[in-house]
Coordinates of C-alpha atoms and ligand atoms in Angstrom, one line a residue:
X1 CA -0.5 22.9 24.9
X2 CA 1.3 19.6 24.4
X3 CA -1.4 17.4 25.8
X4 CA -4.0 19.3 23.8
X5 CA -2.2 18.9 20.4
X6 CA -1.6 15.2 21.3
X7 CA -5.4 14.9 21.8
X8 CA -6.1 16.6 18.4
X9 CA -3.6 14.3 16.7
X10 CA -5.2 11.2 18.3
X11 CA -8.7 12.3 17.2
X12 CA -7.5 12.9 13.6
X13 CA -5.9 9.5 13.5
X14 CA -9.1 7.9 14.8
X15 CA -11.1 9.8 12.2
X16 CA -8.9 8.6 9.4
X17 CA -9.2 5.0 10.6
X18 CA -12.9 5.3 10.8
X19 CA -13.1 6.8 7.3
X20 CA -11.2 3.8 5.9
X21 CA -13.4 1.5 7.9
X22 CA -16.5 3.1 6.4
X23 CA -15.2 2.5 2.9
X24 CA -14.4 -1.2 3.5
X25 CA -17.5 -3.0 2.2
X26 CA -17.5 -1.1 -1.1
X27 CA -13.8 -0.4 -1.4
X28 CA -13.0 -2.8 -4.3
X29 CA -16.1 -2.0 -6.2
X30 CA -15.5 1.7 -5.9
X31 CA -11.8 1.4 -6.7
X32 CA -12.6 -0.4 -9.9
X33 CA -15.2 2.2 -10.8
X34 CA -12.6 5.0 -10.3
X35 CA -9.5 3.5 -11.9
X36 CA -10.9 0.7 -14.0
X37 CA -10.1 -3.0 -14.2
X38 CA -7.2 -2.8 -16.7
X39 CA -4.7 -1.2 -14.3
X40 CA -5.8 -3.5 -11.4
X41 CA -5.2 -6.5 -13.6
X42 CA -1.9 -5.3 -14.8
X43 CA -0.7 -4.7 -11.2
X44 CA -1.9 -8.2 -10.1
X45 CA -0.2 -9.8 -13.1
X46 CA 3.1 -8.0 -12.4
X47 CA 2.9 -8.9 -8.7
X48 CA 2.2 -12.6 -9.5
X49 CA 5.6 -12.6 -11.3
X50 CA 7.4 -12.0 -8.0
X51 CA 8.6 -15.5 -7.1
X52 CA 9.9 -17.1 -3.9
X53 CA 9.0 -14.2 -1.7
X54 CA 9.4 -16.1 1.6
X55 CA 8.0 -14.5 4.7
X56 CA 6.1 -11.3 3.7
X57 CA 4.5 -8.5 5.6
X58 CA 2.0 -6.3 3.8
X59 CA 1.2 -2.8 5.1
X60 CA -2.2 -1.3 4.4
X61 CA -3.5 -4.4 2.8
X62 CA -7.1 -3.0 2.7
X63 CA -9.5 -5.7 1.5
X64 CA -6.6 -8.0 0.4
X65 CA -7.3 -7.4 -3.3
X66 CA -3.6 -7.4 -4.2
X67 CA -2.5 -9.8 -1.4
X68 CA -4.2 -12.5 -3.4
X69 CA -1.7 -11.9 -6.3
X70 CA 1.3 -12.9 -4.2
X71 CA -0.3 -15.6 -2.0
X72 CA 1.0 -18.5 -4.1
X73 CA 4.6 -17.2 -4.2
X74 CA 5.0 -16.5 -0.4
X75 CA 5.7 -19.0 2.4
X76 CA 3.7 -16.8 4.8
X77 CA 2.0 -13.4 4.6
X78 CA 1.1 -11.2 7.5
X79 CA -1.5 -8.9 6.0
X80 CA -1.8 -5.7 8.1
X81 CA -3.9 -2.6 8.2
X82 CA -4.9 0.2 10.6
X83 CA -8.6 -0.5 9.9
X84 CA -10.3 -3.4 11.5
X85 CA -13.2 -3.2 9.0
X86 CA -10.8 -3.5 6.1
X87 CA -9.1 -6.5 7.7
X88 CA -12.5 -8.1 8.3
X89 CA -13.2 -7.9 4.5
X90 CA -9.7 -9.2 3.8
X91 CA -10.2 -12.2 6.1
X92 CA -13.4 -13.0 4.3
X93 CA -11.9 -12.6 0.8
X94 CA -8.8 -14.6 1.6
X95 CA -10.3 -17.3 3.8
X96 CA -9.1 -20.1 1.4
X97 CA -5.5 -19.1 1.7
X98 CA -3.9 -20.9 4.7
X99 CA -0.6 -19.0 4.5
X100 CA -2.1 -15.6 5.3
X101 CA -2.7 -14.2 8.8
X102 CA -4.2 -10.8 9.6
X103 CA -3.1 -8.1 12.1
X104 CA -3.9 -4.6 13.0
X105 CA -0.7 -2.6 12.6
X106 CA 0.4 0.9 11.7
X107 CA 3.0 0.8 9.0
X108 CA 5.0 3.6 10.7
X109 CA 5.7 1.6 13.9
X110 CA 5.0 -2.1 14.1
X111 CA 5.8 -4.4 16.9
X112 CA 7.9 -6.7 14.7
X113 CA 11.4 -7.6 15.7
X114 CA 14.3 -6.3 13.5
X115 CA 15.2 -8.3 10.4
X116 CA 12.2 -10.6 10.5
X117 CA 10.9 -10.6 6.9
X118 CA 12.1 -11.5 3.4
X119 CA 9.7 -9.0 1.8
X120 CA 7.5 -6.0 2.6
X121 CA 4.7 -5.0 0.3
X122 CA 2.7 -1.8 0.2
X123 CA 0.1 -1.1 -2.4
X124 CA -1.6 2.3 -2.7
X125 CA -0.4 3.2 0.8
X126 CA 2.4 5.6 0.5
X127 CA 0.4 8.4 -1.1
X128 CA -2.3 8.2 1.6
X129 CA -0.1 8.5 4.7
X130 CA 1.4 11.7 6.1
X131 CA 5.0 10.6 6.6
X132 CA 5.9 8.0 3.9
X133 CA 9.5 8.1 5.1
X134 CA 8.5 6.5 8.4
X135 CA 7.0 3.5 6.5
X136 CA 10.2 3.2 4.5
X137 CA 12.3 3.3 7.7
X138 CA 10.1 0.7 9.4
X139 CA 10.3 -1.5 6.3
X140 CA 14.1 -1.3 6.4
X141 CA 14.2 -2.2 10.1
X142 CA 12.1 -5.3 9.8
X143 CA 13.5 -6.6 6.6
X144 CA 16.3 -9.2 6.6
X145 CA 19.5 -8.2 4.8
X146 CA 18.9 -8.4 1.1
X147 CA 15.1 -8.5 1.7
X148 CA 12.8 -6.9 -0.9
X149 CA 10.6 -3.9 -0.7
X150 CA 7.8 -3.8 -3.2
X151 CA 5.7 -0.7 -3.6
X152 CA 2.9 -0.1 -6.0
X153 CA 1.1 3.3 -6.0
X154 CA -1.5 4.6 -8.3
X155 CA -0.4 8.0 -9.6
X156 CA -1.4 10.8 -11.9
X157 CA 2.2 11.0 -13.0
X158 CA 2.4 10.3 -16.7
X159 CA -1.3 10.6 -17.2
X160 CA -3.0 12.9 -19.7
X161 CA -4.8 15.9 -18.2
X162 CA -8.2 14.9 -19.5
X163 CA -7.8 11.4 -18.0
X164 CA -6.8 13.0 -14.7
X165 CA -9.9 15.2 -14.7
X166 CA -12.2 12.2 -15.5
X167 CA -10.5 10.2 -12.8
X168 CA -10.9 13.0 -10.2
X169 CA -14.6 13.3 -11.2
X170 CA -15.2 9.5 -10.7
X171 CA -13.2 9.6 -7.4
X172 CA -15.3 12.4 -5.9
X173 CA -18.5 10.8 -7.1
X174 CA -17.8 7.5 -5.4
X175 CA -15.4 8.3 -2.5
X176 CA -16.0 12.0 -1.7
X177 CA -13.2 14.4 -1.0
X178 CA -9.8 12.7 -0.8
X179 CA -8.3 12.5 2.7
X180 CA -6.1 15.5 3.6
X181 CA -3.0 13.3 3.8
X182 CA -3.6 12.2 0.2
X183 CA -0.6 13.2 -1.9
X184 CA -2.0 11.6 -5.1
X185 CA 0.8 11.9 -7.5
X186 CA 4.0 10.3 -6.4
X187 CA 6.6 10.2 -9.2
X188 CA 9.4 7.6 -9.7
X189 CA 11.8 10.3 -8.6
X190 CA 9.9 10.8 -5.2
X191 CA 10.2 7.0 -4.6
X192 CA 13.8 7.0 -5.5
X193 CA 14.6 9.7 -2.9
X194 CA 12.4 8.0 -0.2
X195 CA 14.0 4.6 -0.9
X196 CA 17.6 5.9 -1.0
X197 CA 17.2 7.9 2.1
X198 CA 16.0 4.8 3.9
X199 CA 18.9 2.7 2.7
X200 CA 17.4 0.7 -0.2
X201 CA 19.1 -0.1 -3.4
X202 CA 16.8 0.3 -6.4
X203 CA 16.1 -2.7 -8.6
X204 CA 13.1 -1.4 -10.5
X205 CA 11.2 1.9 -10.6
X206 CA 8.8 2.4 -13.5
X207 CA 5.3 3.3 -14.5
X208 CA 2.7 0.6 -15.3
X209 CA -0.6 1.2 -17.2
X210 CA -2.0 2.9 -20.2
X211 CA -4.6 5.6 -19.5
X212 CA -4.3 5.1 -15.7
X213 CA -0.8 4.8 -14.2
X214 CA 0.8 3.1 -11.3
X215 CA 4.3 3.2 -10.0
X216 CA 6.0 -0.2 -9.6
X217 CA 9.0 -0.1 -7.4
X218 CA 11.3 -2.8 -6.1
X219 CA 14.2 -2.2 -3.8
X220 CA 16.6 -4.3 -1.8
X221 CA 17.8 -3.7 1.7
X222 CA 21.6 -3.3 1.7
X223 CA 23.3 -2.9 5.1
X224 CA 24.0 0.7 6.0
X225 CA 27.8 1.2 6.4
Ligands
LIG301 C1 -5.9 3.3 -0.6 S1 -6.2 2.0 0.5 C2 -5.3 0.6 -0.3 C3 -5.7 -0.7 0.1 C4 -5.0 -1.9 -0.6 N1 -3.6 -1.9 -0.4 C5 -5.3 -1.8 -2.1 O1 -4.5 -1.3 -2.9 O2 -6.5 -2.1 -2.5 C6 -5.1 2.4 1.8 C7 -5.2 1.4 3.0 O3 -4.2 1.8 3.9 C8 -4.7 1.7 5.3 N2 -3.9 2.6 6.1 C9 -4.0 4.0 6.1 N3 -3.0 4.5 6.9 C10 -2.3 3.4 7.4 C11 -1.2 3.3 8.3 N4 -0.6 4.3 8.9 N5 -0.7 2.0 8.5 C12 -1.3 0.9 7.9 N6 -2.4 1.0 7.1 C13 -2.9 2.2 6.8 C14 -6.1 2.1 5.1 O4 -6.9 1.6 6.2 C15 -6.5 1.4 3.8 O5 -6.9 0.1 4.0

């Protein structure tokens, strides 16, 4: 029984990685079609205001679209993803940035030593993974004391019903059915609970965007007593 369910789980994981890989070449184009340029620009602009980030690890960097926004303000970035195809696109897109290296890694369990990074970044990752609490715990483990956790996640929270319907239509048209693990609509309260359970103190937790919304969250690692 056990061996069998492990096999099923492994196959599902491989399928998910393959699905992301298949999207890699058109991912940015399709994302902009679905959510529009305005929210992507607003996220990039807000991210670029994060100064002196130090040594950063990004989980689920995809094509590196948002990695670019923090490149100037970080000493070094390790951009990671489970999909090698996504990382290949990211390497191509970010080839002029000397302070970025790329690695395959699962955000739920990396091989990083404890307390290695000044900041962890995750953009549009938490809502697509099955156990977001594992990514929060892993972030906590690998952050230095007082290190920053920055999370951005597109969300239906705060959106008008009609806009949601239009977005869902555009999504299905371009990307097909969302993955089974897709939770879609994380709210600030969900992030608050996830972050506090993992041991983070919340610095910022709000919605960005006009018609299309994204959560912008910033937390600090405080030592657990
Ligand atoms: C919705 S895309 C977001 C990509 C990018 N951050 C962006 O916002 O443009 C989600 C990304 O997370 C990656 N991913 C999915 N599960 C992951 C996991 N467990 N660990 C690390 N990356 C993962 C996928 O391969 C994909 O590149």
